[in-house]
Amino acid sequence: MPLDFDVSYHNAAHPSLQLEAPLASGEEIAVLGMTDDGLLRFAIPAFSLRVRAHYDGRAPVEARPAIDTVLIEPSAARLEITARASFAVGRGREVLREVRVDLHDAA
C-alpha cells in the first residue's frame, strides 16, 4: 500500500453513518426512516469473541475483535454484525499457522 493510503477508502457507508470509535455490546441504536413504524430502536447484542493466532516458534497471540460493521435489515428483522481483528503473517521461524475464533465467556 502507498504510504499515504487512507483506509476509509474501503468504507461503504456515507460519512455521516461512520463512527470514530467502534460500537460495543449494549450500545443503543436508533434509526429513523427505515420502517413504516417510525423509529427503530435496539441495543447491540452482547457477544464476546476471542481470536487466537498460533505461530511456529512463539506463543499464541490473543485479540478481542472490535465491531467493524453493523448492517440493519428492518424488513427481514435482521441485524448483521462484523467484528475484525488482524495478525501479522510472520516470516522465518515465526510463521502464522492457525487462527481460532471462539465464543468467550465474559464471566
PDB file of C-alpha atoms in Angstrom:
ATOM      1  CA  MET A   1       0.000   0.000   0.000  1.00  0.00           C
ATOM      2  CA  PRO A   2       1.186   3.528  -0.632  1.00  0.00           C
ATOM      3  CA  LEU A   3       2.329   5.423   2.491  1.00  0.00           C
ATOM      4  CA  ASP A   4      -0.486   7.963   2.037  1.00  0.00           C
ATOM      5  CA  PHE A   5      -3.241   5.313   1.629  1.00  0.00           C
ATOM      6  CA  ASP A   6      -6.414   6.195   3.533  1.00  0.00           C
ATOM      7  CA  VAL A   7      -8.214   3.092   4.876  1.00  0.00           C
ATOM      8  CA  SER A   8     -11.519   4.997   4.769  1.00  0.00           C
ATOM      9  CA  TYR A   9     -11.384   4.369   1.003  1.00  0.00           C
ATOM     10  CA  HIS A  10     -12.932   0.952   1.777  1.00  0.00           C
ATOM     11  CA  ASN A  11     -15.908   2.375   3.716  1.00  0.00           C
ATOM     12  CA  ALA A  12     -19.229   1.615   2.062  1.00  0.00           C
ATOM     13  CA  ALA A  13     -21.296   3.828   4.373  1.00  0.00           C
ATOM     14  CA  HIS A  14     -21.872   7.524   3.857  1.00  0.00           C
ATOM     15  CA  PRO A  15     -19.505   9.585   6.051  1.00  0.00           C
ATOM     16  CA  SER A  16     -22.447  10.687   8.226  1.00  0.00           C
ATOM     17  CA  LEU A  17     -23.034   6.995   9.097  1.00  0.00           C
ATOM     18  CA  GLN A  18     -19.430   6.284  10.099  1.00  0.00           C
ATOM     19  CA  LEU A  19     -18.351   6.420  13.745  1.00  0.00           C
ATOM     20  CA  GLU A  20     -14.997   7.458  15.189  1.00  0.00           C
ATOM     21  CA  ALA A  21     -14.977   4.732  17.861  1.00  0.00           C
ATOM     22  CA  PRO A  22     -16.194   1.144  17.424  1.00  0.00           C
ATOM     23  CA  LEU A  23     -19.610   0.220  18.792  1.00  0.00           C
ATOM     24  CA  ALA A  24     -19.748  -2.028  21.835  1.00  0.00           C
ATOM     25  CA  SER A  25     -22.216  -4.607  23.129  1.00  0.00           C
ATOM     26  CA  GLY A  26     -25.171  -2.944  24.830  1.00  0.00           C
ATOM     27  CA  GLU A  27     -24.919   0.395  22.991  1.00  0.00           C
ATOM     28  CA  GLU A  28     -28.284   1.815  21.976  1.00  0.00           C
ATOM     29  CA  ILE A  29     -29.023   2.417  18.288  1.00  0.00           C
ATOM     30  CA  ALA A  30     -31.951   4.460  16.975  1.00  0.00           C
ATOM     31  CA  VAL A  31     -32.802   4.657  13.273  1.00  0.00           C
ATOM     32  CA  LEU A  32     -35.489   6.827  11.720  1.00  0.00           C
ATOM     33  CA  GLY A  33     -36.879   6.367   8.212  1.00  0.00           C
ATOM     34  CA  MET A  34     -36.155   2.656   7.661  1.00  0.00           C
ATOM     35  CA  THR A  35     -39.555   1.285   8.722  1.00  0.00           C
ATOM     36  CA  ASP A  36     -43.206   2.234   8.322  1.00  0.00           C
ATOM     37  CA  ASP A  37     -43.495   2.006  12.108  1.00  0.00           C
ATOM     38  CA  GLY A  38     -41.313   5.080  12.628  1.00  0.00           C
ATOM     39  CA  LEU A  39     -38.362   4.896  14.976  1.00  0.00           C
ATOM     40  CA  LEU A  40     -36.431   1.617  15.110  1.00  0.00           C
ATOM     41  CA  ARG A  41     -34.577   1.283  18.410  1.00  0.00           C
ATOM     42  CA  PHE A  42     -32.410  -1.589  19.683  1.00  0.00           C
ATOM     43  CA  ALA A  43     -29.203  -2.348  21.562  1.00  0.00           C
ATOM     44  CA  ILE A  44     -26.142  -4.026  20.080  1.00  0.00           C
ATOM     45  CA  PRO A  45     -26.430  -7.608  21.374  1.00  0.00           C
ATOM     46  CA  ALA A  46     -23.898  -8.895  23.857  1.00  0.00           C
ATOM     47  CA  PHE A  47     -21.312 -11.249  22.423  1.00  0.00           C
ATOM     48  CA  SER A  48     -17.718 -11.802  23.262  1.00  0.00           C
ATOM     49  CA  LEU A  49     -15.308 -13.301  20.778  1.00  0.00           C
ATOM     50  CA  ARG A  50     -11.738 -14.356  21.366  1.00  0.00           C
ATOM     51  CA  VAL A  51      -9.398 -14.756  18.409  1.00  0.00           C
ATOM     52  CA  ARG A  52      -6.088 -16.563  18.860  1.00  0.00           C
ATOM     53  CA  ALA A  53      -3.279 -16.664  16.345  1.00  0.00           C
ATOM     54  CA  HIS A  54      -0.912 -19.622  16.648  1.00  0.00           C
ATOM     55  CA  TYR A  55       2.593 -19.191  15.258  1.00  0.00           C
ATOM     56  CA  ASP A  56       5.536 -21.510  14.770  1.00  0.00           C
ATOM     57  CA  GLY A  57       8.283 -20.630  17.206  1.00  0.00           C
ATOM     58  CA  ARG A  58       6.389 -18.321  19.577  1.00  0.00           C
ATOM     59  CA  ALA A  59       3.490 -18.109  21.984  1.00  0.00           C
ATOM     60  CA  PRO A  60      -0.060 -17.599  20.678  1.00  0.00           C
ATOM     61  CA  VAL A  61      -1.339 -14.030  20.351  1.00  0.00           C
ATOM     62  CA  GLU A  62      -4.874 -13.230  21.515  1.00  0.00           C
ATOM     63  CA  ALA A  63      -7.156 -10.403  20.384  1.00  0.00           C
ATOM     64  CA  ARG A  64     -10.694  -9.251  21.129  1.00  0.00           C
ATOM     65  CA  PRO A  65     -12.119  -8.120  17.794  1.00  0.00           C
ATOM     66  CA  ALA A  66     -13.858  -4.759  17.628  1.00  0.00           C
ATOM     67  CA  ILE A  67     -17.193  -4.279  15.890  1.00  0.00           C
ATOM     68  CA  ASP A  68     -16.402  -3.065  12.405  1.00  0.00           C
ATOM     69  CA  THR A  69     -19.732  -3.071  10.542  1.00  0.00           C
ATOM     70  CA  VAL A  70     -23.400  -3.139  11.517  1.00  0.00           C
ATOM     71  CA  LEU A  71     -25.881  -3.959   8.761  1.00  0.00           C
ATOM     72  CA  ILE A  72     -29.537  -3.287   9.635  1.00  0.00           C
ATOM     73  CA  GLU A  73     -32.242  -5.034   7.580  1.00  0.00           C
ATOM     74  CA  PRO A  74     -35.583  -3.988   9.151  1.00  0.00           C
ATOM     75  CA  SER A  75     -37.798  -5.730   6.577  1.00  0.00           C
ATOM     76  CA  ALA A  76     -36.097  -9.062   7.365  1.00  0.00           C
ATOM     77  CA  ALA A  77     -35.903  -8.332  11.120  1.00  0.00           C
ATOM     78  CA  ARG A  78     -32.171  -8.974  10.846  1.00  0.00           C
ATOM     79  CA  LEU A  79     -29.055  -7.376  12.257  1.00  0.00           C
ATOM     80  CA  GLU A  80     -25.645  -8.410  10.929  1.00  0.00           C
ATOM     81  CA  ILE A  81     -22.513  -7.555  12.892  1.00  0.00           C
ATOM     82  CA  THR A  82     -18.961  -7.886  11.602  1.00  0.00           C
ATOM     83  CA  ALA A  83     -16.100  -7.814  14.084  1.00  0.00           C
ATOM     84  CA  ARG A  84     -12.488  -7.611  12.968  1.00  0.00           C
ATOM     85  CA  ALA A  85      -9.036  -8.464  14.290  1.00  0.00           C
ATOM     86  CA  SER A  86      -5.773  -8.726  12.401  1.00  0.00           C
ATOM     87  CA  PHE A  87      -2.487 -10.509  12.934  1.00  0.00           C
ATOM     88  CA  ALA A  88       0.890 -10.329  11.248  1.00  0.00           C
ATOM     89  CA  VAL A  89       1.524 -13.269   8.923  1.00  0.00           C
ATOM     90  CA  GLY A  90       5.091 -13.574  10.173  1.00  0.00           C
ATOM     91  CA  ARG A  91       8.168 -14.857   8.445  1.00  0.00           C
ATOM     92  CA  GLY A  92      11.131 -17.083   9.047  1.00  0.00           C
ATOM     93  CA  ARG A  93      10.644 -19.129  12.209  1.00  0.00           C
ATOM     94  CA  GLU A  94       7.579 -17.183  13.360  1.00  0.00           C
ATOM     95  CA  VAL A  95       5.006 -18.045  10.687  1.00  0.00           C
ATOM     96  CA  LEU A  96       1.275 -17.840  11.349  1.00  0.00           C
ATOM     97  CA  ARG A  97      -0.141 -21.382  11.221  1.00  0.00           C
ATOM     98  CA  GLU A  98      -3.651 -21.194  12.651  1.00  0.00           C
ATOM     99  CA  VAL A  99      -6.299 -18.669  13.670  1.00  0.00           C
ATOM    100  CA  ARG A 100      -9.033 -19.786  16.079  1.00  0.00           C
ATOM    101  CA  VAL A 101     -12.235 -17.870  16.788  1.00  0.00           C
ATOM    102  CA  ASP A 102     -14.123 -18.859  19.947  1.00  0.00           C
ATOM    103  CA  LEU A 103     -17.001 -17.522  21.957  1.00  0.00           C
ATOM    104  CA  HIS A 104     -15.532 -16.212  25.188  1.00  0.00           C
ATOM    105  CA  ASP A 105     -17.399 -16.427  28.469  1.00  0.00           C
ATOM    106  CA  ALA A 106     -17.076 -12.929  29.961  1.00  0.00           C
ATOM    107  CA  ALA A 107     -17.899 -14.225  33.457  1.00  0.00           C
TER     108      ALA A 107
END
